[in-house]
Amino acid sequence: MKKYKHMHYQINDKGYYGEFGGAYIPEMLHANIEELRTRYLSIIAQEDFQEEYKDLLSNYVGRPTPLSYARRLSAKYKSKIYLKREDLTHTGAHKINNTVGQILIAKRMGKTRIIAETGAGQHGVAAATVCALMGMKCIVYMGEVDIKRQSPNVTRMKMLGAEVRVVKSGSRTLKDATNEAIRDWINHPVDTYYIIGSVVGPHPYPDMVARFQSVISDEIQKQLKKTEGREFPDKIIACVGGGSNAAGAFYHFLDNKEVELIAVEGEGLGISSGKTAATIRTGEEGVFQGSKTLLMQDQDGQIVEPYSISAGLDYPGVGPFHAHLFKSGRGTYLVATDKEALAAAFELTKLEGIIPALESAHALAALKKIVLLPDDIVVVNLSGRGDKDLEIYSKNGNYE
Amino acid sequence: MSRLKTLFKHKNSNILNIYITAGFPALNDTILIVQELEKAGADIVEIGMPFSDPLADGPTIQNSSQKAIENGITLSKIFEQVTEIRKIVQIPLILMGYFNQVLKFGVVQFFSKAREVGIDGLIIPDLPVDVYKNEYASLVDEIDLDLIFMITPQTSNERIRMIDKLSNGFLYLVSSHSTTGAQQVLQPSQIEHFKRVKTMNLANPTLIGFGISNHDTFTTACQYANGAIIGSAFINAIANASDLTATIHQFVLSITR
Ligand SMILES: Cc1ncc(COP(=O)(O)O)c(C=O)c1O
């Protein structure tokens, strides 16, 4: 078995991916972040942590998730297409891989109050779920716009016992929910643990979340070995909001140059329209919500409000992991518009009987944008299921 | 000697530092406000550079920042306003803002420009002292600006010593675990925190900020530090003032009486 060393694309000992990352935090958060930074690796390495984490992943989350060969989609695109079925996890998206890991860390750090931000509501649901499981108090910040467009998830969070706090500042979406969660943490530094939902925020969050999501590529390796006799695909495609499902899907392939890493951002109404969430395409280097990364900003360094039909991609920043993969040329960063994503969602539903999340539909939309060879083994990370998006689908569908 | 050093040399207690948001309530009010604050007896004015996503700020300063951005405030406008202010005002002026704007402007360019227009010190809450030291200090060493860092109830004594060493001007003693915002009384745990810092006999003067809002909280803070910083309470006072000048004088008088 060939092992690849993670040398260039992983976090370095200063907490940076290349020139991106770090911990740009107010002094009020220093003690918390420092405690997490000095402890997360040793906690994760503990035997009892690993036992509990693995047990929860298999017996609660439902892992490993299948790697489904998509027969009709493959025929249409004349290539071998597999779907990594994160939609089949408990709660219906990859987000739970991370919250299961972080709740175990929070417990071991003696924290009793959990806060989280959410866009699509999937991370909020995943956080509320593990809090119910562990009997911990949970507060989820969610933008007013997202509460409207992802209402089924709001109901789920409330039923799970979480308090959902409506965020009315700024664009009233994911970035503002994240601001409020960080402010909450500043105000409750002692008893509170902040479960961030993506590979964003100050170091060590991006690395910690990427580690928890790396179970995705770990399983893909083993599953491809069985079905294809080799451990890696030619191409792996994932959508990018903050970048956690993509980071998890790419993780074990980072240093294998034979694998093309393809990430897809939400283009919204189109880059030229200005209504977009294509951070990597339109962003510039800056510091936002704790890390140095690429972000959408104006000439004066003010953050530009993003737009995407997909609440989970509607974010003006991106994890430093991705800023570095892009800058170093290791990753290919594409965009898909609202329309293209909707078309891809309907296509998958018709061809494979799977209703994807709008976020994941952006990854599927990339199949039309890349060159596919008949022998190519392509994995699309189906990060979540589409139940939460039915209202948007029913408004946009043509059911002839 | 820098204006801040001179100030603390001549006055080491009851220092009143008022925070304002540039471009608020109206775009060009900044100049009048600083001028009147000096006349009314403020010792230092901290001029906030409004940022779209002010992480360390509570609702009052979030709202004043948003309003100022809508009013059309920009960094270049702030530098223009400070240039005008410096023609008529002698007290130390500090800029406070978030690091992304500094980075976008160019760190060296920003520091030089601030110095050139007559700014004496900078507070950048999301630029941690260690990051500043390791990555930026060498670039801006030559530029004569005082870098002011925060210490909080969570900051260990060891770290306070380190921050004290790297700071100039004064130390910003954050009064509680919180974002900015007015508070009516100071809690016993906050007083304990002030006492702890006071007994450390630090090299820099200290000013207590966050939650200082009125005569009582100001006076209490001044027992444990060289003075205090008032932000949200002042912003609230001027937000809907019909007579800005009168309101400013009344406000300062209500604190120092
Ligand atoms: C199903 C699904 N996919 C993707 C995302 C985007 O997040 P990330 O880029 O961190 O994977 C979200 C976020 O809410 C989501 O719910």
XYZ file of C-alpha atoms and ligand atoms in Angstrom:
673
model
C 0.000 0.000 0.000
C 1.380 3.329 -1.029
C 1.288 6.002 1.659
C 1.433 9.650 0.765
C 2.977 12.086 3.139
C 1.070 15.279 3.777
C 3.795 17.781 3.252
C 2.755 20.898 1.450
C -0.957 21.239 1.819
C -1.421 20.580 5.501
C -1.364 23.062 8.312
C 2.143 23.995 9.478
C 3.224 24.262 13.093
C 2.406 27.957 13.160
C -1.190 27.322 12.161
C -0.892 28.389 8.522
C -1.610 26.770 5.182
C 1.083 28.457 3.127
C 0.412 32.135 3.729
C -3.190 31.598 4.843
C -4.697 30.832 8.221
C -3.366 31.882 11.607
C -5.426 33.151 14.519
C -6.432 36.800 14.146
C -8.546 37.082 17.234
C -9.241 39.755 19.808
C -7.441 39.277 23.109
C -10.808 38.366 24.656
C -10.655 35.036 22.839
C -6.979 34.350 23.346
C -7.338 32.093 26.390
C -10.062 29.995 24.758
C -8.311 29.545 21.463
C -5.024 28.838 23.178
C -6.632 26.172 25.353
C -8.116 24.535 22.290
C -4.911 24.851 20.285
C -2.762 23.227 22.930
C -5.215 20.424 23.648
C -7.053 19.349 20.510
C -4.404 17.071 19.082
C -3.734 15.257 22.327
C -7.437 14.849 23.052
C -8.047 13.451 19.572
C -5.126 11.053 20.012
C -6.465 9.630 23.291
C -7.616 6.054 23.084
C -10.932 6.653 24.820
C -11.647 9.551 22.470
C -10.939 7.424 19.414
C -13.087 4.610 20.745
C -16.046 6.845 21.469
C -15.669 8.779 18.207
C -15.480 5.673 16.049
C -18.349 4.034 17.865
C -20.550 7.090 17.338
C -19.570 7.348 13.683
C -20.547 3.783 12.944
C -23.467 3.208 15.310
C -25.019 6.664 15.466
C -24.035 8.539 12.325
C -24.251 5.429 10.152
C -20.766 5.307 8.714
C -19.220 4.260 6.469
C -21.550 5.939 4.025
C -21.898 4.127 0.688
C -19.906 5.019 -2.373
C -22.650 4.520 -4.951
C -21.840 3.883 -8.570
C -24.160 6.211 -10.494
C -25.032 4.072 -13.500
C -27.296 6.377 -15.482
C -25.360 9.512 -14.645
C -22.191 7.728 -15.801
C -23.849 6.747 -19.055
C -24.929 10.320 -19.668
C -21.519 11.845 -18.953
C -19.595 8.941 -20.492
C -17.382 8.403 -17.509
C -17.343 6.335 -14.304
C -19.098 8.432 -11.729
C -19.404 7.535 -8.071
C -21.362 9.414 -5.446
C -20.026 9.614 -1.901
C -23.259 9.449 0.032
C -22.933 11.925 2.896
C -26.644 12.505 2.360
C -27.205 9.140 4.045
C -25.665 10.093 7.367
C -27.879 10.657 10.364
C -29.211 14.231 9.991
C -28.504 14.116 6.264
C -25.239 15.934 5.672
C -21.520 15.630 6.306
C -21.775 18.257 9.052
C -22.398 15.587 11.692
C -18.895 14.103 11.233
C -17.543 17.312 12.671
C -20.069 17.914 15.440
C -19.620 14.403 16.817
C -15.884 15.031 17.050
C -16.159 18.506 18.537
C -18.766 17.599 21.153
C -16.389 14.936 22.464
C -13.650 17.558 22.676
C -16.001 19.993 24.431
C -16.902 17.325 26.981
C -13.275 16.560 27.693
C -12.582 20.246 28.169
C -15.334 20.417 30.766
C -17.551 22.794 28.812
C -21.292 22.781 29.431
C -22.769 25.274 26.988
C -22.491 24.804 23.219
C -22.892 27.513 20.613
C -22.917 27.161 16.834
C -23.639 29.180 13.713
C -25.530 27.814 10.781
C -26.393 28.766 7.212
C -28.330 25.937 5.603
C -29.271 24.719 9.036
C -27.465 21.424 8.512
C -24.655 22.311 10.874
C -27.162 23.715 13.348
C -29.129 20.477 13.223
C -25.950 18.430 13.560
C -24.862 20.501 16.569
C -28.319 20.333 18.171
C -28.340 16.580 17.596
C -25.074 15.853 19.384
C -26.080 18.212 22.186
C -29.316 16.278 22.674
C -27.296 13.087 22.629
C -24.920 14.363 25.293
C -27.494 16.305 27.299
C -25.831 19.658 26.727
C -27.295 23.101 26.281
C -27.195 24.308 22.675
C -27.641 27.753 21.164
C -27.617 28.154 17.389
C -27.229 31.488 15.619
C -28.927 31.704 12.235
C -29.534 34.622 9.893
C -33.083 35.774 9.358
C -32.858 35.161 5.598
C -31.691 31.587 6.159
C -34.377 30.917 8.752
C -36.930 31.645 6.041
C -35.352 29.634 3.244
C -34.370 26.611 5.339
C -37.321 26.449 7.681
C -37.538 22.639 8.040
C -34.140 22.704 9.702
C -35.266 25.385 12.148
C -38.094 23.112 13.244
C -35.676 20.218 13.623
C -33.274 22.248 15.773
C -36.055 23.395 18.055
C -37.427 19.884 18.419
C -33.922 18.756 19.321
C -33.962 21.227 22.187
C -31.697 23.921 20.779
C -32.399 27.606 21.141
C -32.319 29.216 17.701
C -31.311 32.868 17.862
C -32.353 35.007 14.920
C -29.535 37.173 13.536
C -30.684 40.414 11.968
C -27.382 42.169 11.303
C -25.667 42.607 7.921
C -26.837 40.307 5.157
C -28.689 38.180 7.766
C -26.966 35.046 6.495
C -24.095 32.758 7.473
C -21.404 35.427 7.919
C -23.586 37.367 10.334
C -24.561 34.234 12.240
C -20.831 33.517 12.609
C -20.172 37.060 13.899
C -22.863 36.617 16.530
C -21.562 33.224 17.607
C -18.071 34.695 18.032
C -19.509 37.603 20.048
C -21.401 35.132 22.217
C -18.129 33.320 22.881
C -16.432 36.585 23.856
C -19.233 37.098 26.360
C -19.132 33.524 27.736
C -15.513 32.444 27.638
C -15.540 30.105 30.618
C -18.379 27.606 30.242
C -18.923 27.802 26.488
C -17.515 25.785 23.619
C -17.986 27.074 20.075
C -18.610 24.294 17.538
C -17.664 25.910 14.229
C -19.351 24.304 11.238
C -16.685 24.531 8.590
C -12.936 24.779 8.015
C -13.038 28.473 8.864
C -12.224 30.614 11.898
C -8.947 30.950 13.786
C -6.405 28.146 14.052
C -6.909 25.377 15.252
C -10.469 25.232 13.920
C -9.704 24.771 10.217
C -7.336 21.905 10.935
C -9.564 20.295 13.549
C -12.644 20.372 11.324
C -10.663 19.076 8.338
C -9.423 16.150 10.452
C -12.941 15.234 11.496
C -14.204 15.480 7.924
C -11.252 13.485 6.563
C -13.210 10.335 7.340
C -14.844 10.996 3.947
C -11.674 10.522 1.895
C -10.457 7.775 4.198
C -13.559 5.761 3.332
C -13.367 6.644 -0.368
C -9.868 5.144 -0.475
C -11.025 1.875 1.042
C -14.183 1.712 -1.040
C -12.443 2.398 -4.351
C -9.867 -0.222 -3.489
C -12.684 -2.744 -3.360
C -14.608 -1.658 -6.436
C -11.831 -0.423 -8.701
C -8.769 -2.085 -7.262
C -7.075 1.225 -6.610
C -7.250 3.643 -3.742
C -7.813 6.906 -5.516
C -10.061 8.458 -8.141
C -8.894 10.555 -11.100
C -11.139 13.401 -10.116
C -12.935 14.317 -6.964
C -15.551 17.051 -6.967
C -17.049 18.871 -3.976
C -18.898 22.111 -3.328
C -17.335 24.849 -1.189
C -19.104 27.105 1.251
C -16.579 27.393 4.041
C -15.014 24.284 2.591
C -15.439 21.452 5.091
C -16.969 18.741 2.919
C -14.417 19.513 0.205
C -11.562 19.457 2.723
C -12.753 16.083 3.982
C -13.145 14.684 0.476
C -9.698 15.930 -0.628
C -7.798 15.217 2.581
C -6.159 11.861 1.879
C -5.516 12.757 -1.758
C -3.766 16.063 -1.164
C -0.300 14.767 -1.931
C -1.304 12.402 -4.702
C -0.952 14.539 -7.812
C -2.755 11.931 -9.896
C -5.984 13.023 -8.249
C -7.523 16.176 -9.625
C -9.172 18.105 -6.795
C -12.141 20.080 -8.076
C -14.028 22.501 -5.866
C -17.181 24.357 -6.857
C -18.330 27.661 -5.412
C -21.782 29.208 -5.559
C -21.796 31.697 -8.414
C -25.272 32.986 -7.574
C -26.704 34.996 -10.459
C -23.305 35.148 -12.155
C -20.002 36.766 -11.264
C -20.604 39.772 -13.497
C -23.957 40.439 -11.808
C -22.222 41.118 -8.499
C -24.714 38.758 -6.854
C -22.359 35.917 -6.135
C -20.702 33.864 -3.434
C -17.701 32.918 -5.578
C -15.151 33.887 -2.962
C -12.073 32.385 -4.533
C -12.878 33.759 -7.964
C -13.709 37.266 -6.859
C -11.978 37.515 -3.488
C -8.733 39.032 -2.372
C -6.440 38.291 0.519
C -7.663 39.571 3.846
C -8.408 38.747 7.461
C -11.910 37.702 8.346
C -13.478 35.889 11.279
C -10.153 34.873 12.692
C -8.046 33.837 9.756
C -6.102 35.191 6.840
C -7.757 33.940 3.692
C -9.399 35.014 0.459
C -12.539 37.014 0.918
C -15.001 39.168 -0.915
C -14.229 42.769 -0.039
C -14.354 46.229 -1.544
C -11.565 48.748 -2.112
C -11.822 49.892 1.490
C -11.576 46.418 2.975
C -15.263 46.215 3.850
C -16.760 42.756 3.482
C -19.036 42.432 0.458
C -22.352 40.737 1.113
C -22.492 37.490 -0.817
C -25.413 35.924 -2.601
C -26.236 32.343 -3.501
C -29.539 30.483 -3.707
C -27.841 27.951 -1.468
C -27.676 29.061 2.165
C -24.705 26.795 2.845
C -22.591 28.427 0.133
C -23.705 32.002 0.799
C -20.529 33.104 2.577
C -17.962 35.818 1.661
C -14.946 33.925 2.977
C -13.447 30.492 2.513
C -11.300 28.261 4.679
C -7.545 28.997 4.509
C -7.046 25.378 3.442
C -8.761 26.227 0.146
C -7.146 29.624 -0.285
C -3.841 27.761 -0.205
C -4.897 24.915 -2.519
C -6.047 27.535 -4.987
C -3.004 29.780 -4.706
C -0.604 26.844 -4.989
C -2.444 25.550 -8.042
C -3.136 22.186 -6.414
C -6.902 22.609 -6.538
C -9.146 23.581 -9.430
C -11.811 26.050 -8.337
C -14.930 26.272 -10.481
C -18.222 28.072 -10.071
C -21.831 27.099 -10.747
C -24.772 29.482 -10.923
C -28.082 29.057 -9.111
C -29.624 27.895 -12.371
C -26.918 25.374 -13.139
C -27.180 23.945 -9.641
C -30.955 23.645 -9.874
C -30.664 21.867 -13.231
C -28.091 19.471 -11.782
C -30.334 18.730 -8.797
C -33.250 17.847 -11.048
C -31.011 15.760 -13.260
C -29.658 13.677 -10.391
C -33.129 13.176 -9.021
C -34.428 11.879 -12.352
C -31.440 9.747 -13.248
C -30.519 8.278 -9.888
C -33.500 8.759 -7.603
C -31.554 10.949 -5.210
C -32.651 14.452 -4.219
C -29.453 16.308 -3.340
C -28.991 19.354 -1.132
C -28.709 22.580 -3.142
C -25.116 22.891 -1.949
C -24.207 19.441 -3.272
C -26.016 20.229 -6.516
C -23.279 22.774 -7.239
C -20.720 19.962 -7.216
C -22.886 17.956 -9.604
C -23.176 20.962 -11.919
C -19.419 20.783 -12.464
C -19.839 17.548 -14.463
C -20.851 19.770 -17.385
C -17.795 21.986 -16.951
C -14.913 19.556 -16.972
C -13.409 17.172 -19.491
C -14.383 13.616 -18.626
C -12.691 10.607 -20.195
C -14.450 7.256 -20.456
C -11.927 5.596 -18.143
C -11.934 8.375 -15.588
C -12.998 7.428 -12.112
C -14.859 10.441 -10.795
C -16.158 10.859 -7.255
C -18.736 13.532 -6.526
C -19.110 14.257 -2.840
C -22.842 14.331 -2.258
C -22.556 16.394 0.898
C -26.221 16.358 1.867
C -29.775 15.484 1.041
C -32.332 17.888 -0.342
C -35.260 17.668 2.068
C -34.492 21.118 3.445
C -34.614 22.570 -0.094
C -37.939 21.173 -1.240
C -39.623 24.547 -1.102
C -37.019 26.063 -3.411
C -37.141 23.007 -5.693
C -40.916 23.105 -5.926
C -40.792 26.779 -6.894
C -38.216 26.128 -9.580
C -39.163 22.714 -10.892
C -40.849 21.828 -14.127
C -42.688 18.610 -13.484
C -43.941 17.800 -16.952
C 8.139 62.643 23.078
C 4.848 61.303 21.785
C 1.646 63.106 22.657
C 0.482 60.129 24.721
C 3.712 60.028 26.735
C 3.518 63.753 27.324
C -0.061 63.471 28.469
C 0.656 60.731 31.000
C 3.713 62.609 32.219
C 1.580 65.579 33.170
C -1.546 63.777 34.254
C -1.620 60.264 35.597
C -5.107 59.931 36.988
C -8.691 60.438 35.856
C -7.726 60.356 32.204
C -10.867 60.485 30.095
C -10.628 58.801 26.708
C -13.747 59.020 24.558
C -14.402 56.660 21.669
C -16.275 57.995 18.666
C -17.252 56.369 15.392
C -15.889 58.318 12.432
C -18.642 59.530 10.127
C -21.362 59.239 12.772
C -24.046 60.476 13.268
C -23.393 62.430 10.042
C -20.415 61.991 7.736
C -18.607 65.200 8.633
C -19.547 65.397 12.310
C -16.225 63.752 13.193
C -14.365 67.068 13.108
C -16.786 68.994 15.287
C -17.115 66.142 17.763
C -13.365 65.825 18.388
C -12.989 69.571 18.656
C -15.801 69.868 21.196
C -14.584 66.845 23.146
C -11.229 68.563 23.604
C -12.890 71.778 24.708
C -15.120 69.880 27.125
C -12.107 68.274 28.763
C -11.538 64.876 27.184
C -7.874 63.888 27.402
C -7.749 61.472 24.472
C -10.085 60.726 21.581
C -10.219 57.302 20.021
C -11.588 57.478 16.499
C -13.248 54.275 15.365
C -12.870 53.242 11.744
C -16.244 51.704 10.916
C -15.983 48.118 9.710
C -18.739 46.003 8.198
C -18.140 43.109 10.595
C -16.925 44.476 13.941
C -16.447 41.259 15.923
C -15.475 42.783 19.251
C -18.316 45.281 19.304
C -21.777 45.121 20.793
C -24.979 46.464 19.186
C -24.361 50.194 19.797
C -21.064 50.344 17.938
C -22.237 47.832 15.335
C -25.097 50.187 14.541
C -23.047 53.383 14.550
C -20.510 51.676 12.271
C -23.169 50.568 9.855
C -24.712 54.028 9.795
C -21.316 55.627 9.187
C -20.609 53.281 6.283
C -24.004 54.165 4.821
C -23.063 57.821 5.319
C -20.112 57.207 3.021
C -17.197 57.011 5.439
C -13.990 55.521 4.010
C -10.409 55.306 5.195
C -9.348 58.133 2.940
C -12.197 60.266 4.229
C -11.104 59.514 7.805
C -7.539 60.553 6.999
C -8.876 63.785 5.489
C -10.953 64.459 8.574
C -8.033 63.776 10.911
C -5.889 66.163 8.878
C -8.473 68.885 9.484
C -8.835 67.942 13.148
C -5.078 68.164 13.722
C -5.090 71.790 12.609
C -7.234 72.707 15.612
C -6.856 69.960 18.213
C -3.853 69.225 20.453
C -4.866 66.144 22.476
C -3.675 62.660 21.514
C -5.734 60.942 18.836
C -5.961 57.189 18.418
C -7.365 55.202 15.544
C -9.200 52.032 16.348
C -10.264 49.562 13.693
C -10.191 46.031 12.374
C -7.160 44.517 10.756
C -8.660 43.702 7.376
C -8.918 47.363 6.474
C -5.332 47.965 7.510
C -4.166 44.987 5.482
C -6.121 46.094 2.430
C -4.684 49.612 2.672
C -1.212 48.104 3.112
C 0.192 47.785 6.615
C 3.205 50.039 6.068
C 1.173 52.539 4.048
C -1.490 52.634 6.727
C 0.941 53.239 9.546
C 2.752 55.958 7.579
C -0.446 57.677 6.571
C -1.808 57.604 10.116
C 1.399 59.134 11.429
C 1.458 61.716 8.652
C -2.041 63.013 9.425
C -1.263 63.304 13.122
C -2.479 60.079 14.700
C -0.619 59.067 17.864
C -1.673 55.508 18.481
C -3.448 52.508 17.034
C -5.778 49.910 18.496
C -6.456 46.933 16.263
C -8.409 44.415 18.335
C -8.103 41.491 15.962
C -4.363 41.852 15.504
C -2.976 39.814 18.402
C 0.142 41.098 20.044
C 2.183 38.001 19.148
C 1.138 38.110 15.496
C 1.994 41.794 15.359
C 5.390 41.144 16.883
C 6.268 38.208 14.641
C 4.916 39.413 11.351
C 4.525 43.151 11.222
C 6.540 44.915 13.895
C 9.771 44.943 11.891
C 8.014 46.606 8.942
C 6.718 49.525 10.963
C 9.405 49.894 13.632
C 10.550 53.206 12.218
C 7.099 54.739 12.245
C 6.508 56.589 15.474
C 3.075 55.312 16.473
C 2.064 53.865 19.825
C 0.596 50.387 19.509
C -2.003 49.794 22.175
C -2.989 46.238 23.063
C -5.755 44.876 25.228
C -5.649 42.790 28.375
C -8.753 41.036 29.692
C -9.870 39.166 32.820
C -8.713 36.009 31.036
C -5.215 37.280 30.292
C -2.659 35.555 32.527
C -0.148 37.579 34.525
C 2.648 36.208 32.411
C 0.944 37.296 29.229
C 0.127 40.698 30.703
C 3.851 41.185 31.330
C 4.598 40.228 27.745
C 1.948 42.594 26.393
C 3.176 45.364 28.683
C 6.640 44.969 27.218
C 5.385 45.227 23.640
C 2.976 48.100 24.187
C 3.475 51.803 23.982
C 1.258 54.636 25.081
C -0.999 52.709 27.432
C -2.568 49.325 28.062
C -6.228 48.868 27.303
C -7.659 47.056 30.295
C -10.883 45.398 29.117
C -13.230 45.409 32.107
C -15.062 42.126 31.597
C -15.649 39.149 29.350
C -17.650 41.027 26.810
C -17.999 42.895 23.592
C -18.269 46.678 23.832
C -21.386 48.111 25.397
C -22.586 50.414 28.149
C -23.024 48.925 31.623
C -24.541 50.619 34.665
C -22.433 49.162 37.478
C -19.149 47.325 37.820
C -19.310 43.863 39.398
C -17.043 42.696 42.259
C -15.296 40.246 39.915
C -14.393 43.143 37.640
C -12.941 45.065 40.573
C -10.850 41.996 41.471
C -9.498 41.965 37.947
C -8.612 45.680 38.141
C -6.867 45.127 41.475
C -4.863 42.237 40.131
C -3.558 44.360 37.276
C -2.923 47.371 39.486
C -0.732 45.390 41.881
C 1.410 44.243 38.954
C 2.941 47.736 38.681
C 3.165 47.678 34.913
C 5.476 49.850 32.874
C 2.643 51.367 30.831
C -0.252 53.400 32.146
C -3.589 51.562 32.017
C -6.989 52.759 30.902
C -10.082 50.696 31.636
C -12.579 50.267 28.839
C -15.767 48.355 27.908
C -18.812 48.969 30.057
C -17.695 52.340 31.446
C -20.711 54.543 30.945
C -21.299 57.173 33.642
C -19.823 59.113 36.545
C -19.910 56.129 38.919
C -18.305 53.575 36.668
C -15.746 56.144 35.528
C -14.819 57.106 39.086
C -14.561 53.483 40.172
C -12.366 52.634 37.187
C -10.106 55.586 37.954
C -9.358 54.167 41.408
C -7.639 51.209 39.798
C -6.209 52.655 36.619
C -4.941 55.929 35.190
C -8.278 56.546 33.616
C -11.009 55.043 31.521
C -12.435 54.823 28.029
C -16.083 55.516 27.268
C -17.549 54.383 23.951
C -21.081 53.050 23.629
C -22.546 55.431 26.233
C -21.171 58.401 24.304
C -22.412 57.018 20.985
C -25.872 56.551 22.513
C -25.804 60.122 23.832
C -24.999 61.717 20.485
C -26.978 59.347 18.257
C -30.089 61.493 18.224
C -28.742 64.767 19.577
C -30.432 67.839 18.159
C -27.618 70.073 19.434
C -24.401 68.090 19.109
C -22.147 70.660 20.792
C -24.371 71.049 23.837
C -24.839 67.290 24.141
C -21.088 66.682 24.054
C -20.405 69.215 26.785
C -23.233 67.886 28.936
C -21.995 64.352 28.500
C -18.393 65.072 29.463
C -19.545 67.170 32.401
C -21.805 64.364 33.606
C -18.756 62.093 33.747
C -16.144 64.419 35.238
C -18.400 66.764 37.278
C -25.274 19.795 2.495
C -24.235 20.852 2.616
N -23.197 20.831 1.777
C -22.231 21.766 1.827
C -22.280 22.820 2.719
C -21.210 23.852 2.666
O -20.332 23.816 3.738
P -18.850 23.290 3.571
O -18.237 24.032 2.442
O -18.211 23.585 4.870
O -18.901 21.837 3.308
C -23.349 22.879 3.618
C -23.421 23.967 4.590
O -24.361 24.237 5.239
C -24.344 21.874 3.567
O -25.393 21.898 4.390
